[in-house]
Coordinates of C-alpha atoms in Angstrom, one line a residue:
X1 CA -25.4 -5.8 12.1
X2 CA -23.9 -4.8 15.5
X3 CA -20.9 -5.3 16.8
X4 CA -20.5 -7.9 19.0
X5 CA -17.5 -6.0 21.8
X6 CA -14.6 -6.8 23.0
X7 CA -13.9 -6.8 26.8
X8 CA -9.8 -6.7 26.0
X9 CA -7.4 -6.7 23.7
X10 CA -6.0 -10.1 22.0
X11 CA -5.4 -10.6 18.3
X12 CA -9.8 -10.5 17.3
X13 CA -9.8 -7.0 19.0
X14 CA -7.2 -5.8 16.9
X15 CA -8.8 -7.5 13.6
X16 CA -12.0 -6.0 14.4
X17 CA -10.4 -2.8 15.5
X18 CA -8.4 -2.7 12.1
X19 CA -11.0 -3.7 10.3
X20 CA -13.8 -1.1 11.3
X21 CA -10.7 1.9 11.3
X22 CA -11.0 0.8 7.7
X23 CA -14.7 1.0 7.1
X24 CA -14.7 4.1 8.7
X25 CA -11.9 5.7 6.7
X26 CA -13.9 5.1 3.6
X27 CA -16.8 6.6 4.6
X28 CA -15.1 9.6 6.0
X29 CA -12.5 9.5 3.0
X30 CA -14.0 12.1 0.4
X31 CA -14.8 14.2 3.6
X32 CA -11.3 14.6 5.1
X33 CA -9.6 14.9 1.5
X34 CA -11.8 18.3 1.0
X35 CA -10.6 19.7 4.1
X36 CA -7.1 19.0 3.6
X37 CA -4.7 21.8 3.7
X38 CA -1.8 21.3 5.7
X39 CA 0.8 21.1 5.2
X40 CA 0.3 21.0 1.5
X41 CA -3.4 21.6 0.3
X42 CA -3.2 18.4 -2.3
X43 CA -6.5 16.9 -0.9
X44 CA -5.3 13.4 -0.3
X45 CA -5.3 12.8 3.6
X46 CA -8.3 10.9 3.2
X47 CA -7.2 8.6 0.9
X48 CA -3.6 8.4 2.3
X49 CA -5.3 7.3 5.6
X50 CA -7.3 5.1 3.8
X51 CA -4.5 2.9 2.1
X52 CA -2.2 3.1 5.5
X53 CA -5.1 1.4 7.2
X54 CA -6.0 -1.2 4.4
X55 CA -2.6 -2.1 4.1
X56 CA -2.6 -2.6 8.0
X57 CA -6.0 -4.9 7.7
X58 CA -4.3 -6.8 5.1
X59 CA -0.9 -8.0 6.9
X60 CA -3.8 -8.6 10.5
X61 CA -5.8 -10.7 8.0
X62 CA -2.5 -12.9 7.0
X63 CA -1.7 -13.2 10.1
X64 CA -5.5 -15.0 11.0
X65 CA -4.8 -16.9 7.7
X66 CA -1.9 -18.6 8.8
X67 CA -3.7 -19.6 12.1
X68 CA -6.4 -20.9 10.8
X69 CA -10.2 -19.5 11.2
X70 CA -11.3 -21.1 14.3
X71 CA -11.6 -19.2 17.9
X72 CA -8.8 -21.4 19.1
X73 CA -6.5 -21.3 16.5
X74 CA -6.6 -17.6 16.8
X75 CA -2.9 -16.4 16.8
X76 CA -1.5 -14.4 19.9
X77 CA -1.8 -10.8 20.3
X78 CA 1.9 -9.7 19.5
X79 CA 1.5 -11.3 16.6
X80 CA -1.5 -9.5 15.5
X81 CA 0.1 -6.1 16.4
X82 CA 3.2 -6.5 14.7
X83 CA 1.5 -7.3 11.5
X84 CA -1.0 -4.4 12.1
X85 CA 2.6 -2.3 12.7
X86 CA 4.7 -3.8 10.2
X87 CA 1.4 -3.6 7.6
X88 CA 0.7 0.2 8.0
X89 CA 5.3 0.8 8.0
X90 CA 5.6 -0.5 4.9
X91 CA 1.7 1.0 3.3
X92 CA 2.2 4.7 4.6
X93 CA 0.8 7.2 2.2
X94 CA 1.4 10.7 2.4
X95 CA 2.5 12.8 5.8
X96 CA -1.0 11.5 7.5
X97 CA -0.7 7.9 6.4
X98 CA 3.2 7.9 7.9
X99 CA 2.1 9.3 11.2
X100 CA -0.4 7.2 12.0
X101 CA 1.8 4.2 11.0
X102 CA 4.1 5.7 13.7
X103 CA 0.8 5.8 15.9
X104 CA -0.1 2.0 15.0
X105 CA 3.2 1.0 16.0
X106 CA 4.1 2.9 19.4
X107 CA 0.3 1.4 20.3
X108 CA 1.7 -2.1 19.2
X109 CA 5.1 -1.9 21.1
X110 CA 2.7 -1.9 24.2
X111 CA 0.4 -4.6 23.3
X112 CA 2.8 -7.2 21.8
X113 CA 5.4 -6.3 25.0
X114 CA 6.3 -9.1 27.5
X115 CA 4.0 -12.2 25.7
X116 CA 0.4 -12.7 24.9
X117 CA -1.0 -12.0 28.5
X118 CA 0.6 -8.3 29.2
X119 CA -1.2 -5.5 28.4
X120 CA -4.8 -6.5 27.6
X121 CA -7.0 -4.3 29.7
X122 CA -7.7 -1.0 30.3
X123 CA -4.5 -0.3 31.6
X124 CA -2.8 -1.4 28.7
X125 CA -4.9 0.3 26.5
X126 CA -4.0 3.6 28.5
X127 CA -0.5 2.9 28.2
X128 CA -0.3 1.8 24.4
X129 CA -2.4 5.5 23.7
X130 CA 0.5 7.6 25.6
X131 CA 3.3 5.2 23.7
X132 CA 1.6 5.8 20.2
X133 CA 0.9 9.7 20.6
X134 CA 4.7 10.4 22.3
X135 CA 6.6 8.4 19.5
X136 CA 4.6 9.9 16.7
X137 CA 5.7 13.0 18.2
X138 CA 9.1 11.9 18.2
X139 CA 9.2 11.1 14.5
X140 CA 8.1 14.6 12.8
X141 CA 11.1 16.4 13.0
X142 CA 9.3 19.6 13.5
X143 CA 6.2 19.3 15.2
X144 CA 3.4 21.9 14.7
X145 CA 0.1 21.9 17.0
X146 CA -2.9 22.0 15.8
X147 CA -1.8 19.0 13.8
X148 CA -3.1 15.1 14.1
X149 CA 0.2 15.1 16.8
X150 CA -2.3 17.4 19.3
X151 CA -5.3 15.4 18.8
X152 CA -2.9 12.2 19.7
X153 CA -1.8 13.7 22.5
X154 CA -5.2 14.6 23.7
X155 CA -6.6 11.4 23.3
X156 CA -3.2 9.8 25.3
X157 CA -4.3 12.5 28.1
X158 CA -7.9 11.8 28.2
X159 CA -7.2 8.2 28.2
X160 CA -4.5 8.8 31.2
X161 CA -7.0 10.6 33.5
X162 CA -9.7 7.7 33.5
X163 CA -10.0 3.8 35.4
X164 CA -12.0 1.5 33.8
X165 CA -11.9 -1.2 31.0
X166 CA -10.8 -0.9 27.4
X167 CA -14.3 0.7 26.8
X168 CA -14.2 3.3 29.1
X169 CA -10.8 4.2 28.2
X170 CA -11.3 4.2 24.3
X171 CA -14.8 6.6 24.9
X172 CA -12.6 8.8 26.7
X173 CA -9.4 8.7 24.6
X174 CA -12.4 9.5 21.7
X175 CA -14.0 12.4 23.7
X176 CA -10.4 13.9 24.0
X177 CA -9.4 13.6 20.5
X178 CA -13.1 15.2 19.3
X179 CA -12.3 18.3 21.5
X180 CA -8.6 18.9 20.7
X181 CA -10.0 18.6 16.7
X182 CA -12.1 21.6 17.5
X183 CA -9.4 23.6 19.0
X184 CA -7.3 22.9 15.6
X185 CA -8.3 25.6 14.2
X186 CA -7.2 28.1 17.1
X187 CA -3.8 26.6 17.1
X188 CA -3.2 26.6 13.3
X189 CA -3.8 30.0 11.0
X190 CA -4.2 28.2 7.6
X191 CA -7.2 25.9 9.2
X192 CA -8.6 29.3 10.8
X193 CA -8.6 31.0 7.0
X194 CA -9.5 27.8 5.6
X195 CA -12.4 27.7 7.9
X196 CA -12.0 23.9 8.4
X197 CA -10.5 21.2 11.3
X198 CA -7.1 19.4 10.9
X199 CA -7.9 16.4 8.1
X200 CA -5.5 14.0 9.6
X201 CA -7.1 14.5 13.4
X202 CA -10.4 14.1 11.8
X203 CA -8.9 10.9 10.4
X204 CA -7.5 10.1 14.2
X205 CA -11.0 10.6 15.1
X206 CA -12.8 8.3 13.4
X207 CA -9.7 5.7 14.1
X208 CA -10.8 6.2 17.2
X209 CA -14.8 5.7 16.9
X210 CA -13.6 3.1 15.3
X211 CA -12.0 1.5 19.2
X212 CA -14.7 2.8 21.1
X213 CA -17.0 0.2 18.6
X214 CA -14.6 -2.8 19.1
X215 CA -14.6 -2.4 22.8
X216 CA -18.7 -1.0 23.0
X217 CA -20.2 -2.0 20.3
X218 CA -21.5 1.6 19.9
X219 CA -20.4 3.5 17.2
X220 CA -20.4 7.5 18.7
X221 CA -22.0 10.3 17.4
X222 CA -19.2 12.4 16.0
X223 CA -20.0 16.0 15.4
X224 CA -20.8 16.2 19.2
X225 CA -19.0 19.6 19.4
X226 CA -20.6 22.4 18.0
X227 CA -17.2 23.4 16.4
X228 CA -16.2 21.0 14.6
X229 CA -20.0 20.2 13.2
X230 CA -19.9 23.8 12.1
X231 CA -16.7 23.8 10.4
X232 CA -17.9 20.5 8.3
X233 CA -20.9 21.9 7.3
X234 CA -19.0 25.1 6.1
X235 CA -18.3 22.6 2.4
X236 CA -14.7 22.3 1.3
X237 CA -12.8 25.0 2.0
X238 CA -11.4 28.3 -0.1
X239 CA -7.7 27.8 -0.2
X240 CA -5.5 30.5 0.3
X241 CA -2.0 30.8 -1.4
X242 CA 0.9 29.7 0.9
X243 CA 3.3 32.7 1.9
X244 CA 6.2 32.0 0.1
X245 CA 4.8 28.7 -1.7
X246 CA 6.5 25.4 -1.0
X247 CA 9.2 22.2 -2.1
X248 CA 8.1 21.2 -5.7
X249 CA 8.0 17.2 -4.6
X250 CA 6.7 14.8 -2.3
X251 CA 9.4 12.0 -1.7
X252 CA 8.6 8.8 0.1
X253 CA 10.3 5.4 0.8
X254 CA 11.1 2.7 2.6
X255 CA 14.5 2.1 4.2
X256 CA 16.7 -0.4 5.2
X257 CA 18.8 0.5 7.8
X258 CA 20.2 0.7 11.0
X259 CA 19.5 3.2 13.6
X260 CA 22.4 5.3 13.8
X261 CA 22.7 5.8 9.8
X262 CA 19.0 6.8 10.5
X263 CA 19.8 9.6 12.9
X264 CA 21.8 11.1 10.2
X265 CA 19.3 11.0 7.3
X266 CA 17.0 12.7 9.8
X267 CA 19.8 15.4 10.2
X268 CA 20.4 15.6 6.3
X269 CA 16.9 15.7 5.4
X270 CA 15.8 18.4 7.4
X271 CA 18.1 20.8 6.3
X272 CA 16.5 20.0 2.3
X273 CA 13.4 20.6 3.2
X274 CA 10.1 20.5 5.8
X275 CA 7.7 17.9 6.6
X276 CA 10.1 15.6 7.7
X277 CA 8.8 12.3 9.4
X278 CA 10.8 9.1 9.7
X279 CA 8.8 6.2 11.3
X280 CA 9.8 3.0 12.0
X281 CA 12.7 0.9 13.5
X282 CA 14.2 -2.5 13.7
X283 CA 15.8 -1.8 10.7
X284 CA 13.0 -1.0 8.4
X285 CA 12.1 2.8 8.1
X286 CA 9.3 5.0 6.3
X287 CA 10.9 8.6 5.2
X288 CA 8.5 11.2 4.1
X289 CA 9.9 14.6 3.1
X290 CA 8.8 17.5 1.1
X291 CA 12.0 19.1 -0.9
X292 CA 12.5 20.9 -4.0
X293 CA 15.3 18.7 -4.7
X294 CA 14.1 14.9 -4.6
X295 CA 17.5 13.5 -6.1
X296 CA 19.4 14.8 -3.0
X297 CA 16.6 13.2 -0.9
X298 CA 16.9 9.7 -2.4
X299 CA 20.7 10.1 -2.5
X300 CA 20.7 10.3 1.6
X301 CA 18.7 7.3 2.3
X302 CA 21.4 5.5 -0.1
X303 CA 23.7 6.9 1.8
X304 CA 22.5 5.4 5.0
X305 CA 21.2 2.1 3.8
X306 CA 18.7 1.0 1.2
X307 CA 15.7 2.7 -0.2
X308 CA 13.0 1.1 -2.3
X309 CA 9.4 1.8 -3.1
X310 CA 10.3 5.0 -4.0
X311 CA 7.5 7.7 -4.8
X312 CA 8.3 10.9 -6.1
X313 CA 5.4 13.4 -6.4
X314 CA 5.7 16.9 -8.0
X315 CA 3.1 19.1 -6.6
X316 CA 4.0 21.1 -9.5
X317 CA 3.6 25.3 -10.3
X318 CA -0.1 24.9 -10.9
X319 CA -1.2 23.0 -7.7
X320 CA -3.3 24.4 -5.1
X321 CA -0.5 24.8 -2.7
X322 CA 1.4 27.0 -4.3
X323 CA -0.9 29.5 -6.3
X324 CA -4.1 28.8 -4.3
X325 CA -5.7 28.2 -7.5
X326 CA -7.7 25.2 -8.9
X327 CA -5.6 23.1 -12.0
X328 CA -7.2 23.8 -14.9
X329 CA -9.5 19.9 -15.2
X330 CA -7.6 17.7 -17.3
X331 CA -10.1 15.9 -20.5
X332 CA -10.4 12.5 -19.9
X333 CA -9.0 9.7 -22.2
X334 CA -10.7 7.5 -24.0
X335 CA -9.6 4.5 -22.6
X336 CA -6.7 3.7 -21.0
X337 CA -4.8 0.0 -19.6
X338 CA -3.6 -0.3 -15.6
X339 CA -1.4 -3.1 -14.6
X340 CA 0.1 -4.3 -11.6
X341 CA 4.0 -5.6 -12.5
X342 CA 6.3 -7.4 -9.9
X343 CA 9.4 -5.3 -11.1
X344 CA 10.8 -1.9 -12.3
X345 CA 11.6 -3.2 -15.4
X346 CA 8.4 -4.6 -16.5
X347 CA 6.8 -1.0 -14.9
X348 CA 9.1 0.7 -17.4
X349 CA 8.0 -2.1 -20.2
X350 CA 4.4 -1.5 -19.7
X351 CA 4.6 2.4 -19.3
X352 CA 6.1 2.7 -22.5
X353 CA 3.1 0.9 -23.8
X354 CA 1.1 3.4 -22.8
X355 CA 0.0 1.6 -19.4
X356 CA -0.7 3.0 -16.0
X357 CA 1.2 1.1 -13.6
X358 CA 0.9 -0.2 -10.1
X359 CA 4.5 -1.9 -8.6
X360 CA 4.2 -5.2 -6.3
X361 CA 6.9 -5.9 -4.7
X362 CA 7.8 -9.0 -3.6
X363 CA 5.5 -10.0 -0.5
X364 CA 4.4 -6.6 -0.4
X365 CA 1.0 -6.7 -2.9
X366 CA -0.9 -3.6 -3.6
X367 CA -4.1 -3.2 -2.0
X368 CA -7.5 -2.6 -3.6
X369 CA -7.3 1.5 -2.5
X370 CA -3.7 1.5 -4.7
X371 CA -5.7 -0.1 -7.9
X372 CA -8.4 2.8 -7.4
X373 CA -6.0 5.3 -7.1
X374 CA -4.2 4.3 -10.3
X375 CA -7.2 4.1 -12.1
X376 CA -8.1 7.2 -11.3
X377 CA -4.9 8.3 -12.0
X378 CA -5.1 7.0 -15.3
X379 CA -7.6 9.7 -15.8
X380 CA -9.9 8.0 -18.8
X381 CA -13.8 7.1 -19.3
X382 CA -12.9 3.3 -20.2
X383 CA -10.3 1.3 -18.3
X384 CA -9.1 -2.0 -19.0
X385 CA -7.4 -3.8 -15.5
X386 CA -4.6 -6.3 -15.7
X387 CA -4.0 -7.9 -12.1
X388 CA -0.8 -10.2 -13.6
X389 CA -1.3 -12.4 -10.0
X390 CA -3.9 -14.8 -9.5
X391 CA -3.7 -14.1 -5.5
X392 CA -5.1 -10.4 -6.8
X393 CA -8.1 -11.6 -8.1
X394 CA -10.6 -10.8 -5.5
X395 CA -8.4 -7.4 -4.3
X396 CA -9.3 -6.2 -8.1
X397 CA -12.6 -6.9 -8.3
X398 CA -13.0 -4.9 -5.2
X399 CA -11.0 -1.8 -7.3
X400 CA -13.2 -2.2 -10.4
X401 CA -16.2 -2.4 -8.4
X402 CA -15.1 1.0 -6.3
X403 CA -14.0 2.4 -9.7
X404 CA -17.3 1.4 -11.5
X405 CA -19.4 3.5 -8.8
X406 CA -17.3 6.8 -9.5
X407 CA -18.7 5.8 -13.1
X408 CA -15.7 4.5 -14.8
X409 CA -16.0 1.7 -17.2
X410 CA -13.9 -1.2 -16.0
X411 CA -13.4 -4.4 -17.5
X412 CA -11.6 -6.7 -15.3
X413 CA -9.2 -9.3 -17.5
X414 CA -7.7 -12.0 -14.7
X415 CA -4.1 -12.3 -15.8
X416 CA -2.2 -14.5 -13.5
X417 CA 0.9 -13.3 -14.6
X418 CA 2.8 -10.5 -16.0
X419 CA 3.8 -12.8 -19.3
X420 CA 0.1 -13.0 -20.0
X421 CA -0.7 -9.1 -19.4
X422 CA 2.4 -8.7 -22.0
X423 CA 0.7 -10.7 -24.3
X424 CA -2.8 -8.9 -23.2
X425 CA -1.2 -5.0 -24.1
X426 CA 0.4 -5.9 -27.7
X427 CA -2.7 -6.8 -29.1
X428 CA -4.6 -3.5 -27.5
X429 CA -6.1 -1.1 -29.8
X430 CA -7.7 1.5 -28.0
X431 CA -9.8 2.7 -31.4
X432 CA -11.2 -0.2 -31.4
X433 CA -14.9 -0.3 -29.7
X434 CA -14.5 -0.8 -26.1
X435 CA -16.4 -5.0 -25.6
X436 CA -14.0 -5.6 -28.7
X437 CA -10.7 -4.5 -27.3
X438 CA -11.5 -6.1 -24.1
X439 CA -12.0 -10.2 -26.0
X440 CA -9.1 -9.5 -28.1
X441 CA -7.0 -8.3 -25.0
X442 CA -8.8 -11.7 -23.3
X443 CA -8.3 -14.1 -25.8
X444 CA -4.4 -13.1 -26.3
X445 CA -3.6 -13.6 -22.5
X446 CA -6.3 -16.9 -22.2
X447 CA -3.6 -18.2 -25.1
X448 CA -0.6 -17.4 -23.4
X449 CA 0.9 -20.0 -20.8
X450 CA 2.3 -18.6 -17.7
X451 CA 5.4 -20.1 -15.8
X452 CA 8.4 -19.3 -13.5
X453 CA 11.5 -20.1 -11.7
X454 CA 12.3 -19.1 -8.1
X455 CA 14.1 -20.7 -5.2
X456 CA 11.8 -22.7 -2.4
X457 CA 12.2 -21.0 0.9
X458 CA 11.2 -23.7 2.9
X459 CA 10.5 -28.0 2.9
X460 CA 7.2 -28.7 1.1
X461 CA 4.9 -30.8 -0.3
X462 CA 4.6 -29.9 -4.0
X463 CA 2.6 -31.5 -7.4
X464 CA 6.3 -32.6 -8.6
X465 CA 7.2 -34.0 -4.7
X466 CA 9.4 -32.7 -2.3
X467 CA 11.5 -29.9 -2.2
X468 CA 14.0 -28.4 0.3
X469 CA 14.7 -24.8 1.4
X470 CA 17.3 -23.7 -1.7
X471 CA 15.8 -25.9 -4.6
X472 CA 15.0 -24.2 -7.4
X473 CA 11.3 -24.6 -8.5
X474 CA 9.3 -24.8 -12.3
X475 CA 6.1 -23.8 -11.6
X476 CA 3.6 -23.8 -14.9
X477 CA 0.6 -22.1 -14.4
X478 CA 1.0 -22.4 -10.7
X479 CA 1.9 -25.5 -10.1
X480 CA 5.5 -26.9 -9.4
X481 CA 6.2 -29.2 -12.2
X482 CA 10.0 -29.0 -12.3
X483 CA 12.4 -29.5 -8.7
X484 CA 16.4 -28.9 -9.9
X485 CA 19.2 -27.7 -8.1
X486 CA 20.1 -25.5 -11.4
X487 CA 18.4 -22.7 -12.4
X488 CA 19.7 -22.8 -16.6
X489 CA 18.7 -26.6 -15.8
X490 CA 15.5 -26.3 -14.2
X491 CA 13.8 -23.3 -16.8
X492 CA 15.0 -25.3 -19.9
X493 CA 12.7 -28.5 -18.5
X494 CA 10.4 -25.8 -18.1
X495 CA 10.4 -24.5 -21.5
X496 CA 9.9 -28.5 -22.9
X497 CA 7.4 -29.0 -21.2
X498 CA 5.5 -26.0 -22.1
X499 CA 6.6 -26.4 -26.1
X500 CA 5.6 -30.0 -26.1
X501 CA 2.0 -28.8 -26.3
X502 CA 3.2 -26.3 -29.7
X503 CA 3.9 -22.2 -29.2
X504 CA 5.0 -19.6 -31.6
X505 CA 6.5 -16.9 -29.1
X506 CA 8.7 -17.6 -26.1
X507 CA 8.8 -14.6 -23.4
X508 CA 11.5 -14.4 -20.8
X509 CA 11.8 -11.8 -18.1
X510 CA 14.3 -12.1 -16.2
X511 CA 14.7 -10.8 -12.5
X512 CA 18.0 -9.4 -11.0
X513 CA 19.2 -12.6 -9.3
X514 CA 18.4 -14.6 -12.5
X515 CA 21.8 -16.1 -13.7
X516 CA 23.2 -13.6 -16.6
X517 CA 23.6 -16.2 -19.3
X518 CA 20.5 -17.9 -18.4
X519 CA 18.8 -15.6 -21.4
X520 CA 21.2 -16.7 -24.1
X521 CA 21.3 -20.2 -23.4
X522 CA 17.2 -20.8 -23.2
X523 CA 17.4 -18.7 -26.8
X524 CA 19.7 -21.1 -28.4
X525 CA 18.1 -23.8 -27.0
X526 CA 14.4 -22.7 -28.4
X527 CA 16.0 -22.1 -31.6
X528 CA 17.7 -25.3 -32.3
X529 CA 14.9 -27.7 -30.8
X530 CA 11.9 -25.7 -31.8
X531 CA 11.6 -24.5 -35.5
X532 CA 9.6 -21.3 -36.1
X533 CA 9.3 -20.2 -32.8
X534 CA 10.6 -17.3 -31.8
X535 CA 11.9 -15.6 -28.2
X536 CA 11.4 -12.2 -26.5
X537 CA 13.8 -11.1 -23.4
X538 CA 13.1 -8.4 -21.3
X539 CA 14.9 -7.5 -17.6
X540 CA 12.1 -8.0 -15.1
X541 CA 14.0 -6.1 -12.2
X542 CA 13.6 -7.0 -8.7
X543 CA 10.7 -9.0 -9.3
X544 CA 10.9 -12.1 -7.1
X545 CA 11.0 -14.8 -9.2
X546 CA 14.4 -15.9 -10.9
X547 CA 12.6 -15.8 -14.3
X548 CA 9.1 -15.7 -15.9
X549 CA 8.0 -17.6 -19.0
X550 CA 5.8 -17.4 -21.3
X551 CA 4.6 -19.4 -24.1
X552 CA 1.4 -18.4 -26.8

């Protein structure tokens, strides 16, 4: 169907601009993954673009959900950029997916500026192009032309030497970008040997077709320059080895913090290794760093505030950027279990069950492209998906579906929370035949019943009446049953109600905030008022709620 265009930017333009970046990212994705090779050749930029930009769609899309769906109801344009900001901050994958979060966020500091009316035509447009490709500039401690940073710029200067509407100047922002990625080459020896175009400017690229479709309704021909056509065409390219080779690890995180203690991270940082981009601000931060020592690099950013979602990859002796040969292929398993989990305990739980694990966060959920990427990861023929969240449903049956096309055998189990995924992995058996494992996997977490304790944020209706902002709630399977002002108080009403109907195991996980004798006092109560029945504790981490339950 065609796109209906834009004629300027309010919150829709930058829903359907998201939203086609996105679509446009996938189909590109496998492309710009085979010619990535700076700065490390680990053939991801595709997909790190990819989950920046879906987790971008996904904060856009919460934003329209809170307003409501009709035209009228849609919610102002700061809003929607924020979110689009704040969703590709805190979703950055890799070096790419960090810069164009920086990109996505100098673009929004224009649009949501000065209320809802500022900055909606071509002008603006012009103006949030220069502020994205100047403070992505500013964040890579080193810049290197021939990079995604030249194409930015290009674009911003195309853009800054044309009048017209947002159309006009998104063709020519587009046009610039297209010519600078043919140049990459000239400006960069390793894409010269390579024989291919800068991945993350080809990823800029089609983020920028992408625009040129909101505001048009066309989508442009890319390839329009014979260089860059031919260097496509070329296949994937022969990777040389890397003079010298390069840091063993890949260390990313978020950070809390303020900007001063930020300034001197950036200083530490870049004296352990290269690659150094820091994006971000009003106090939340994305670091990306390569280093061969990734303790020192976690240790600075707790030195300057507080780092979590912490990823650590070793590129290790055998990868492509540091030998310039292929890793031997690894033999698939079997079959293999993934699971989201809302805490580092339950991730350490789970992995030493043999699970693959995906972390959620609390208001952070993982998006389909980080389901796919762990069941990949997982690296087996059969693979059995435990969501633990009943908000996930439809986000992973979008992941087995993607996983099931690359020819993977997924069975989806819709766990609705982490006490029934528990329950789901001790009865696993991966000998078993595969339709066999999956109904006993089924059947144990379709026994188990699910509750938890957390604090209400805010005054609300609920199924038990109202609360206030600091009571704490019993919710049992998903409905608030229970409003207390104790925690000890509120889970033990919890747990009677849930035994009144018979059980045989009790679960607790408890978060970091939970009360510490919370545990020991819900034991000796199941044990004196329940015969035979008996009770499992595990430390859930920073998981959100005060304490999950479960009952089978």
């Amino acid at each position: 169907m065609p796109q209906v265009p834009q004629t300027f930017f309010d919150a829709l333009a930058v829903r359907t601009w998201c939203g086609l970046a996105l679509r446009a990212l996938g189909r590109a994705r496998e492309e710009i993954d085979a010619i990535n090779v700076y700065p490390v050749a680990d053939g991801d930029t595709g997909t790190n673009l990819y989950l920046t930009m879906e987790s971008a769609v996904t904060a856009v899309e919460a934003v329209f959900d809170g307003h409501g769906t009709l035209t009228e109801r849609k919610p102002p344009l700061a809003d929607a950029a924020r979110a689009m900001a704040h969703g590709a901050l805190i979703g950055a994958r890799g070096n790419s997916g960090t810069i164009l979060a920086q990109l996505l966020r100098g673009m929004a500091q224009v649009l949501a500026a000065d209320g809802e009316t500022a900055h909606t035509d071509g002008e603006g447009l012009r103006l949030a192009l220069r502020r994205a490709a100047d403070s992505a500039r500013h964040a890579v401690a080193h810049p290197v032309e021939g990079t995604v940073l030249s194409v930015a710029s290009a674009a911003a200067d195309a853009a800054d030497g044309t009048d017209g509407d947002c159309g006009t100047i998104a063709r020519a922002a587009y046009e610039g970008a297209c010519a600078a990625l043919a140049a990459t080459p000239g400006q960069l020896a390793v894409l010269e040997r390579a024989g291919v175009v800068d991945a993350g400017g080809r990823g800029l690229v089609a983020v920028l077709a992408a625009l040129v479709e909101t505001f048009t309704g066309e989508v442009p021909v890319f390839g329009a320059h014979a260089r860059v056509e031919a260097v496509l065409d070329s296949g994937a390219p022969e990777v040389t080895p890397c003079e010298g080779g390069g840091p063993a690890f890949e260390v990313i995180y978020l950070l809390e913090a303020d900007d001063s203690a930020v300034t001197r991270l950036r200083e530490r940082l870049d004296t352990l290794g290269d690659s150094l981009v820091v994006v971000g601000g009003d106090g939340l931060w994305n670091v990306h760093v390569h280093v061969d020592d990734a303790g020192a690099a976690v240790e600075a950013g707790v030195e300057a505030g507080r780092p979590y979602r912490i990823r650590i990859t070793h590129f290790g002796l055998g990868d492509v950027h540091t030998t310039g040969a292929e890793r031997p292929p690894r033999e698939r398993a079997q079959r293999a279990v993934v699971a989201v989990v809302p805490g580092e305990g339950l991730a350490g739980l789970y992995g030493e069950a043999g699970a693959t694990t995906v972390l959620a966060r609390p208001g952070e959920p993982p998006a389909s492209g980080e389901l796919v990427a762990a069941v990949r990861r997982a690296h087996a023929r059969e693979v059995v998906l435990l969501p633990n969240d009943a908000e996930l449903r439809h986000t992973a049956a979008a992941a087995a579906e993607q996983a099931r096309a690359e020819g993977i055998r997924v069975a989806l189990i819709p766990t609705r929370s982490a006490v029934q995924g528990i329950a789901a992995l001790a009865v696993h058996e991966p000998e078993r035949r595969f339709d066999e494992d999956v109904v006993s996997m089924t059947s144990a977490a379709g026994a188990t019943r699910y509750a938890e304790v957390a604090v209400a944020e805010r005054q609300s209706w609920t199924m038990a009446g109202i609360c206030q902002a600091g009571d704490v709630l019993g919710l049992v399977d998903g409905d608030v049953a229970v409003i207390g002002a104790d925690v000890t108080a509120t889970a033990r009403a919890v747990l009677d109600r849930m035994l009144a109907a018979g059980g045989e195991l009790v679960t607790l996980v408890l978060g970091d905030e939970a009360p510490v004798s919370v545990a020991d006092i819900l034991e000796i109560h199941v044990r004196e008022s329940y015969l035979a029945v008996d009770t499992v504790v595990y430390r859930g981490g920073r998981q959100g709620a005060l304490l999950l339950i479960g009952v089978e």
